[in-house]
C-alpha positions as a LaTeX table, in Angstrom:
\begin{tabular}{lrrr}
\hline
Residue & $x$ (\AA) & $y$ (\AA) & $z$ (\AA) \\
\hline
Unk1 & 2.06 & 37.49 & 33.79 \\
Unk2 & $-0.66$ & 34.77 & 32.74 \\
Unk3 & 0.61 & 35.25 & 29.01 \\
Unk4 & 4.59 & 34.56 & 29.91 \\
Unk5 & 3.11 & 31.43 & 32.09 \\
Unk6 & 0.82 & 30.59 & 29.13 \\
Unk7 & 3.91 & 31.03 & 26.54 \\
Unk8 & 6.43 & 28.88 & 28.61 \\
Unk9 & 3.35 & 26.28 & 28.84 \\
Unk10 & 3.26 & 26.56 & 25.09 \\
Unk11 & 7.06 & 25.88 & 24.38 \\
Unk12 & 7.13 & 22.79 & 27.56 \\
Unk13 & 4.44 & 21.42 & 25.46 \\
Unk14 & 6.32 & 21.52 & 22.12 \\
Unk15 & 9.72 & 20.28 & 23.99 \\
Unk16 & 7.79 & 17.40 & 25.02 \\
Unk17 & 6.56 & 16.63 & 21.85 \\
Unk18 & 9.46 & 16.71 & 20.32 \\
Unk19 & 11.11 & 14.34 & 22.84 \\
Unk20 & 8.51 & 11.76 & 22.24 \\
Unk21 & 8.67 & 12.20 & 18.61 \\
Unk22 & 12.56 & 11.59 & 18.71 \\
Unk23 & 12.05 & 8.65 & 21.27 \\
Unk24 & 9.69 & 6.78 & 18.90 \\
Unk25 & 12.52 & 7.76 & 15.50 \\
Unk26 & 13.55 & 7.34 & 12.36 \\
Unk27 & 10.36 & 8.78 & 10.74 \\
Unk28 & 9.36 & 7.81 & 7.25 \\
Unk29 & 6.38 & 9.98 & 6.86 \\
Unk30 & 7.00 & 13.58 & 7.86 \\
Unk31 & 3.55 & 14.58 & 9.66 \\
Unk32 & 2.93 & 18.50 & 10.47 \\
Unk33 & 1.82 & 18.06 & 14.25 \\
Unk34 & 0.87 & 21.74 & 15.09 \\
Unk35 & 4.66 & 23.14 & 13.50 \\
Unk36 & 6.54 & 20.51 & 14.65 \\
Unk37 & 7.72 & 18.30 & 11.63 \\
Unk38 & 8.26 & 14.32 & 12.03 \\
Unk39 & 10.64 & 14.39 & 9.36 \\
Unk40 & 11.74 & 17.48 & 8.80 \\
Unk41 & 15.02 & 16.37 & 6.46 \\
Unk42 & 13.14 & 13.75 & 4.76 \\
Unk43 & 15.11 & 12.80 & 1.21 \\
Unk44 & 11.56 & 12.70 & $-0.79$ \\
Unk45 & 11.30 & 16.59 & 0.68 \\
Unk46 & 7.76 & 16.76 & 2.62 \\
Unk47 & 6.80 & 12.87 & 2.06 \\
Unk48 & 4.37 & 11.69 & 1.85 \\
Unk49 & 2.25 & 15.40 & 1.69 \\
Unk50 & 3.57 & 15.91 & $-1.36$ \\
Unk51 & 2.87 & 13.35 & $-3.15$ \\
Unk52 & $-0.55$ & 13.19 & $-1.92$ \\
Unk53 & $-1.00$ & 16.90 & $-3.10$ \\
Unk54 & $-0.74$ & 15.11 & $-7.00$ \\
Unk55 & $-3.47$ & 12.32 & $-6.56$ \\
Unk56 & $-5.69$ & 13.84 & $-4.02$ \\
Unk57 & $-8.52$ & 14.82 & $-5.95$ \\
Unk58 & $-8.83$ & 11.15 & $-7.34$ \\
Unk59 & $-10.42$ & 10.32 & $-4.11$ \\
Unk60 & $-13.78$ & 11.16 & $-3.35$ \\
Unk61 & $-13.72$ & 14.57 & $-1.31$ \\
Unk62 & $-16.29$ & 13.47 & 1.21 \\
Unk63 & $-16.13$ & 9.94 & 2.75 \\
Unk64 & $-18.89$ & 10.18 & 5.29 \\
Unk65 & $-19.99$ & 7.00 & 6.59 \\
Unk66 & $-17.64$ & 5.00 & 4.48 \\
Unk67 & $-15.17$ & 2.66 & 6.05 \\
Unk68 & $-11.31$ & 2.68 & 5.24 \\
Unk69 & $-8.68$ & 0.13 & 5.98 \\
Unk70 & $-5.06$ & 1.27 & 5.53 \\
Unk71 & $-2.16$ & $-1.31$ & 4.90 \\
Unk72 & 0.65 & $-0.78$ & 6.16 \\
Unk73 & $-0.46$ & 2.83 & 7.31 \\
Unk74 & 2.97 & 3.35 & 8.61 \\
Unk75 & 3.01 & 6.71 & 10.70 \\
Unk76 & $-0.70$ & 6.89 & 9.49 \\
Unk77 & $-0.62$ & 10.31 & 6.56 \\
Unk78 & $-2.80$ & 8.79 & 4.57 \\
Unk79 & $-5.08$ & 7.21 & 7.84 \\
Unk80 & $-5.77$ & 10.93 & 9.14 \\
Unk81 & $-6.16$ & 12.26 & 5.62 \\
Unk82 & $-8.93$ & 9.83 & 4.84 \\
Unk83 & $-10.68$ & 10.71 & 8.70 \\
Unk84 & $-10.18$ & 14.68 & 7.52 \\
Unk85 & $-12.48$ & 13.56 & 4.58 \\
Unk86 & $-15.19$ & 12.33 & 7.01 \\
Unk87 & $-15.07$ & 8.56 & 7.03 \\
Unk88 & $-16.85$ & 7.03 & 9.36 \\
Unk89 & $-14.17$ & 3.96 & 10.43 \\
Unk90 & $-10.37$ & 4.58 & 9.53 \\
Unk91 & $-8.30$ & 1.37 & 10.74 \\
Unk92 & $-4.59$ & 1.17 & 9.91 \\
Unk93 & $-2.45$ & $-1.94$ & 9.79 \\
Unk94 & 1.44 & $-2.03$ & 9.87 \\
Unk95 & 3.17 & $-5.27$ & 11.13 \\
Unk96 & 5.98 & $-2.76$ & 12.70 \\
Unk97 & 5.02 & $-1.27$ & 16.21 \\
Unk98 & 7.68 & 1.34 & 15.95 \\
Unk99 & 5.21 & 2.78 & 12.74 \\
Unk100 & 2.08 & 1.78 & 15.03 \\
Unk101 & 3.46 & 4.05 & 17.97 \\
Unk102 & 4.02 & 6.82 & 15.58 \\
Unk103 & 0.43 & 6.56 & 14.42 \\
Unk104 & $-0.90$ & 6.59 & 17.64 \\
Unk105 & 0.98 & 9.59 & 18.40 \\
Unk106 & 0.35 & 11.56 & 15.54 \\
Unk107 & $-3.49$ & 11.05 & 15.43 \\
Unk108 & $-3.68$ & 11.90 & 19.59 \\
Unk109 & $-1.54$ & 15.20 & 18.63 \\
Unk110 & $-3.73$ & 16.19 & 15.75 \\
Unk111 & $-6.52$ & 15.85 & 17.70 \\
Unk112 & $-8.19$ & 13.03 & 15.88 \\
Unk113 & $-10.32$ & 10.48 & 17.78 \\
Unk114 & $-11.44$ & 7.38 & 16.21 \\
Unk115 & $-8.84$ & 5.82 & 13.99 \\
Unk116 & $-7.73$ & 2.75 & 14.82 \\
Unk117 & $-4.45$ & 1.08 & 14.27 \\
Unk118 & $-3.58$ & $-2.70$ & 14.88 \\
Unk119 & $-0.72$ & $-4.61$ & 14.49 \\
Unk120 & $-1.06$ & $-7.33$ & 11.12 \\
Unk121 & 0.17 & $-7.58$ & 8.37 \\
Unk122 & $-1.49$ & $-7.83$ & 4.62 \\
Unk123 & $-1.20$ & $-11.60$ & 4.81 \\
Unk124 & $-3.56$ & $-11.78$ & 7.96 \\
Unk125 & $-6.21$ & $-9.11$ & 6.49 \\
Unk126 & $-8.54$ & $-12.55$ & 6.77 \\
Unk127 & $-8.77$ & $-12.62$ & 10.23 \\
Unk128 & $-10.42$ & $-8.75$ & 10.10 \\
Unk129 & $-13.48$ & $-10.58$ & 8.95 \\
Unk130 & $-15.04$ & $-7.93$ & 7.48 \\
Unk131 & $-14.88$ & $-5.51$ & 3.89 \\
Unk132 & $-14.13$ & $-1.92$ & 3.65 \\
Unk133 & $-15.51$ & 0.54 & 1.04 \\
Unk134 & $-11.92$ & 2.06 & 0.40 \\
Unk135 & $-8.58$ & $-0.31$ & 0.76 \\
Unk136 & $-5.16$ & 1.81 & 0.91 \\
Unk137 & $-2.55$ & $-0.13$ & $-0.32$ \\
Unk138 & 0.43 & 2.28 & $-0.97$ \\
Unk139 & 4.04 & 1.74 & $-0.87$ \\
Unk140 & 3.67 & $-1.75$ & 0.33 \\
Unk141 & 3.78 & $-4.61$ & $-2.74$ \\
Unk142 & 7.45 & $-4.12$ & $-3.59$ \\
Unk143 & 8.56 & $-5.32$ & 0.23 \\
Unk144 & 6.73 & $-8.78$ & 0.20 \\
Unk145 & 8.60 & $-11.81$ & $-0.64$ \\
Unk146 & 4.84 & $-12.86$ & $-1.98$ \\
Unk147 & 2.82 & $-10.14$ & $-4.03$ \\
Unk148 & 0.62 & $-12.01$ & $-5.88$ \\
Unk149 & $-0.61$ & $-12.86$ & $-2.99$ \\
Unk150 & $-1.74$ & $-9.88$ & $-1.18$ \\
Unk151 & $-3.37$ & $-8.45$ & $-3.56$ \\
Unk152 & $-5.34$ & $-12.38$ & $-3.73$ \\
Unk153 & $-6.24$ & $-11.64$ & 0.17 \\
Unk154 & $-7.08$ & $-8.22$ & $-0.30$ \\
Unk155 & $-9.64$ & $-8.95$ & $-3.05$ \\
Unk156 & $-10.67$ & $-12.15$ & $-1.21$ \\
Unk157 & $-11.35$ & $-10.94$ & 2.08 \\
Unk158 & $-11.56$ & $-6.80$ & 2.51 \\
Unk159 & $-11.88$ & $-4.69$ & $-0.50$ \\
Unk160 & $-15.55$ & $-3.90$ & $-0.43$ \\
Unk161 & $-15.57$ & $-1.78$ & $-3.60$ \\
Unk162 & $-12.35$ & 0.97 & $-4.23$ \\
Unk163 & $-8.63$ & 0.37 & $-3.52$ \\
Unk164 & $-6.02$ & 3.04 & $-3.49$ \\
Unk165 & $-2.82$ & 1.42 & $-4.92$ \\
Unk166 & 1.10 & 2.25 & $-5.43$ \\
Unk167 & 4.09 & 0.56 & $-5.62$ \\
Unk168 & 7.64 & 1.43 & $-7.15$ \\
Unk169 & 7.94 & 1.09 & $-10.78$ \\
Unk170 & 11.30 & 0.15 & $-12.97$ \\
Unk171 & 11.37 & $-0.43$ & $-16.58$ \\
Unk172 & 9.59 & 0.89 & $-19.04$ \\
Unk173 & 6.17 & 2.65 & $-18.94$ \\
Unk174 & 4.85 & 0.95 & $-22.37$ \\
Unk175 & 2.17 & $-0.96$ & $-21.71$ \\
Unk176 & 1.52 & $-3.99$ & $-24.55$ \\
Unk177 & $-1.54$ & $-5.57$ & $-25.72$ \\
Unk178 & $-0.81$ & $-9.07$ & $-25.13$ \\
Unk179 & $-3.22$ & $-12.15$ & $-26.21$ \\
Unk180 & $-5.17$ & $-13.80$ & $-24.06$ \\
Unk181 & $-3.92$ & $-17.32$ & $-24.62$ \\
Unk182 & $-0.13$ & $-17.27$ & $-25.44$ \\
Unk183 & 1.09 & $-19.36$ & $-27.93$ \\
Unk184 & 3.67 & $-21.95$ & $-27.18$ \\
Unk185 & 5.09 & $-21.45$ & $-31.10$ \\
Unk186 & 4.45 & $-18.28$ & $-33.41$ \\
Unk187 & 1.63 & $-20.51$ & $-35.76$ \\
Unk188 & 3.08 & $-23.26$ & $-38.15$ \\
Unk189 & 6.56 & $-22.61$ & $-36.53$ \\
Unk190 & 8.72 & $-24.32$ & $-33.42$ \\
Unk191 & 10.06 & $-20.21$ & $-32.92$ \\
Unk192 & 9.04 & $-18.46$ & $-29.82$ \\
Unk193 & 6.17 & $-15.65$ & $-29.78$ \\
Unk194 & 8.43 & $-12.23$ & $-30.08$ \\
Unk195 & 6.24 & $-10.42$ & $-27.17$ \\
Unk196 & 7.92 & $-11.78$ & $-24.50$ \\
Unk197 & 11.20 & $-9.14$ & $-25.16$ \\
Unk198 & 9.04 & $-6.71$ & $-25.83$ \\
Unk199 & 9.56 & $-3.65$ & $-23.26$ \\
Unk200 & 5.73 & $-3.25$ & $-22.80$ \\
Unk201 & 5.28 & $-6.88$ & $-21.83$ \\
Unk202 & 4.52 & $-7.48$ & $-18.21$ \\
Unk203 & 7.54 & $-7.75$ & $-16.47$ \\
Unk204 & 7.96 & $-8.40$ & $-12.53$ \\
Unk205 & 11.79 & $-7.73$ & $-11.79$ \\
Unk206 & 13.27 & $-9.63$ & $-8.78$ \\
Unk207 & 15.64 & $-7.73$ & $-6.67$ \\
Unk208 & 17.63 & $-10.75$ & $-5.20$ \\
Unk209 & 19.51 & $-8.58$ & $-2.48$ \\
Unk210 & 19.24 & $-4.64$ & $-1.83$ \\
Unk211 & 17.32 & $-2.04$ & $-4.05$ \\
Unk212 & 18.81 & 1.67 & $-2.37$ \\
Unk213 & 20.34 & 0.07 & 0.81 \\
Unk214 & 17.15 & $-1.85$ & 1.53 \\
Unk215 & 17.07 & $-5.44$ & 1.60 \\
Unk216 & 13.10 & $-5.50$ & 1.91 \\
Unk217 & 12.58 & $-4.17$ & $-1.57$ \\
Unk218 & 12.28 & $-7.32$ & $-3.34$ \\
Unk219 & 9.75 & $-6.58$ & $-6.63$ \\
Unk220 & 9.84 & $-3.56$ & $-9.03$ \\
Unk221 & 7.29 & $-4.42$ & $-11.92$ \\
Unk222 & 7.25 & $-2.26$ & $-15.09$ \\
Unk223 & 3.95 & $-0.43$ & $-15.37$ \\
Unk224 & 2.47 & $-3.35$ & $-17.98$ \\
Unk225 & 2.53 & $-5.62$ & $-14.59$ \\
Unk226 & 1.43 & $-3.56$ & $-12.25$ \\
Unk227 & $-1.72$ & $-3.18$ & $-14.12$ \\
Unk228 & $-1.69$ & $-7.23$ & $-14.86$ \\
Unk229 & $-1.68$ & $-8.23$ & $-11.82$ \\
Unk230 & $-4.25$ & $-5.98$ & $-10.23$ \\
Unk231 & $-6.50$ & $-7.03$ & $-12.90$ \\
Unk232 & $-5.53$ & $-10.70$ & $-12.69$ \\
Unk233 & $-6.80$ & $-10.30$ & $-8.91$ \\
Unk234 & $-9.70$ & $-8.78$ & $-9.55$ \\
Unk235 & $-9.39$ & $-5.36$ & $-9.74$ \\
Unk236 & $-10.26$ & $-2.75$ & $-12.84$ \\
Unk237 & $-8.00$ & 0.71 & $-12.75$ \\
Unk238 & $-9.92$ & 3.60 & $-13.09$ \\
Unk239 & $-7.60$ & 6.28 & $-12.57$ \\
Unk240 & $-3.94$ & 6.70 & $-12.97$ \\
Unk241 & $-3.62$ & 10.53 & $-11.45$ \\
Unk242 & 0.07 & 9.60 & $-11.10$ \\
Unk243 & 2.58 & 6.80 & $-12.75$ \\
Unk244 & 2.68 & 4.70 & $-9.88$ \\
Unk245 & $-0.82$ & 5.23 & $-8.67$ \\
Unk246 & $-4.11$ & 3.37 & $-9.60$ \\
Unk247 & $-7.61$ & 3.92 & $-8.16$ \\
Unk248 & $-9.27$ & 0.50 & $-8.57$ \\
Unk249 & $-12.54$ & $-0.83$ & $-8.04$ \\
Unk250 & $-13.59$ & $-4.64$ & $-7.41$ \\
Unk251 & $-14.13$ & $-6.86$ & $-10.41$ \\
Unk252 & $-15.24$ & $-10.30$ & $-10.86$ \\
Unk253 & $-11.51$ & $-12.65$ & $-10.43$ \\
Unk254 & $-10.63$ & $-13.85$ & $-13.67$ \\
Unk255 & $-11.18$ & $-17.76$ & $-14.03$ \\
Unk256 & $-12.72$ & $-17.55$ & $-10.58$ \\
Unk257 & $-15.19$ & $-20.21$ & $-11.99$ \\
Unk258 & $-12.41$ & $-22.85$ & $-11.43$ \\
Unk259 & $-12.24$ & $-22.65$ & $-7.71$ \\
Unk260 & $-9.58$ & $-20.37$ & $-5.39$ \\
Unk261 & $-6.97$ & $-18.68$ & $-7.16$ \\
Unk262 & $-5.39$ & $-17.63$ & $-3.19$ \\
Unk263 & $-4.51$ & $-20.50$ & $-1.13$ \\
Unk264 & $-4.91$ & $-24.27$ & $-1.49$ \\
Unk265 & $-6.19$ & $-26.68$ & 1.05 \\
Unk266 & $-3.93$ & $-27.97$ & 3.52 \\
Unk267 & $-4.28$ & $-31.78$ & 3.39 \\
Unk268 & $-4.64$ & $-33.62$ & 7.31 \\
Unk269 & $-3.07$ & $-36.98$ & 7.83 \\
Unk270 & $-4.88$ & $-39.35$ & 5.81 \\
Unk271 & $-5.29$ & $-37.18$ & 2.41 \\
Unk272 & $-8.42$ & $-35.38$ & 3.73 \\
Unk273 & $-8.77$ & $-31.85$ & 2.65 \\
Unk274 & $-8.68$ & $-29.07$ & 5.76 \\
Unk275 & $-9.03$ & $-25.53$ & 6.27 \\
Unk276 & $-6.16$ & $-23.52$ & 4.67 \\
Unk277 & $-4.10$ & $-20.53$ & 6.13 \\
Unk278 & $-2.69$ & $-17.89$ & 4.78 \\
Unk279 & 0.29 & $-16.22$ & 6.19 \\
\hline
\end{tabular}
């Protein structure tokens, strides 16, 4: 008798579940919580396990006592996966509450205690006031109307020492070694330089309205500009376990020696210099 009371228990659990998983829908990550699958008929197949799966052993397997920060955590896969590895402080940041209520949910029905979520977005990582040893920025760069940007107030204010980084990709995957000072003229000529056609140059494509019926996909670099611009704020790539995936660690900012590359001073009444926000 206790085991049919026990089994009915069981399956009014999992009903519940369910219900508050479809309450809180669409999914985009498709979380395992105990057999019951977020997003079960997700187009990517089992996303974002999957892809994980590929990259996973670029991360360091034990992350005890380091702290994480995850933008844009989303339904929080990678936020749990990097609190399975033992970190010691996992926050998550999305600036959609719909992904923050997943989170929530998904971390309290895997059991997980400790990993915070709040509601910013990259632009306000300033007002966190504090670095982390491992930055997640995944799946994030190609949806903000200002890239160059984040990844300026990522290095600037949180990125203590690694950052986990992917965005989508178009264009060709040559990468070319381009001068540091570009010529205005090809020497003794008034004709161009050539390497700005060339495939491999570093090339930022603009996607004025929809990129696969989304109109918040606004960027898709080629892989020459991905890697440009996280070195041009400050990061060096490591690792490349997949195309669109770099393991970076902190690096000096280039030209950092001529004052803030991230924001500019607001100016008061009167021409005086004040404090200036970002975001």
């Amino acid at each position: 008798m206790n085991q049919i009371v026990d089994l009915a228990e069981m399956r009014a659990d999992a009903d519940a579940l369910r219900g508050r998983i479809a309450a809180i829908g669409p999914w985009f990550h498709n979380i395992d919580l105990g057999g019951i699958h977020t997003a079960p008929d997700h187009f990517l197949g089992d996303y974002p396990r999957d892809k994980f799966l590929r990259f996973a052993s670029a991360l360091p397997a034990d992350l005890t006592g380091r702290t994480v920060l995850d933008i844009g955590c989303n339904a929080g896969f990678y936020s749990v996966e990097m609190k399975r590895r033992g970190a010691a402080r996992v926050l998550g940041i999305d600036s959609d509450e719909r992904y923050l209520a997943q989170a929530r949910l998904a971390t309290q029905a895997l059991g997980f205690e400790g990993v915070e979520f709040a509601n910013l977005s990259v632009y306000d990582v300033g007002a966190l006031g504090e670095r982390f040893d491992l930055v997640i920025f995944m799946g994030v760069l190609y949806h903000l109307r200002h890239p160059l940007l984040a990844l300026d107030l990522i290095r600037e204010h949180v990125a203590g020492d690694m950052m986990l980084f992917q965005t989508m990709q178009q264009g060709s995957t040559a990468v070319l070694d381009v001068p540091a000072d570009h010529p205005f003229f090809m020497p003794g000529t008034t004709t161009p330089p050539p390497f700005f056609d060339d495939p491999g140059y570093p090339r930022l494509h603009f996607i004025e309205r929809e990129f696969a019926h989304d109109w918040t996909n606004w960027w898709a670099p080629n892989a020459a500009c991905t890697q440009a611009m996280l070195r041009a704020a400050g990061f060096s790539v490591q690792t490349t376990p997949e195309p669109d995936v770099y393991l970076c660690r902190t690096t000096p900012v280039p030209y950092a020696k001529h004052g803030p590359a991230t924001v500019y001073p607001a100016r008061r009444a009167g021409g005086a210099a004040g404090p200036a926000v970002a975001g």
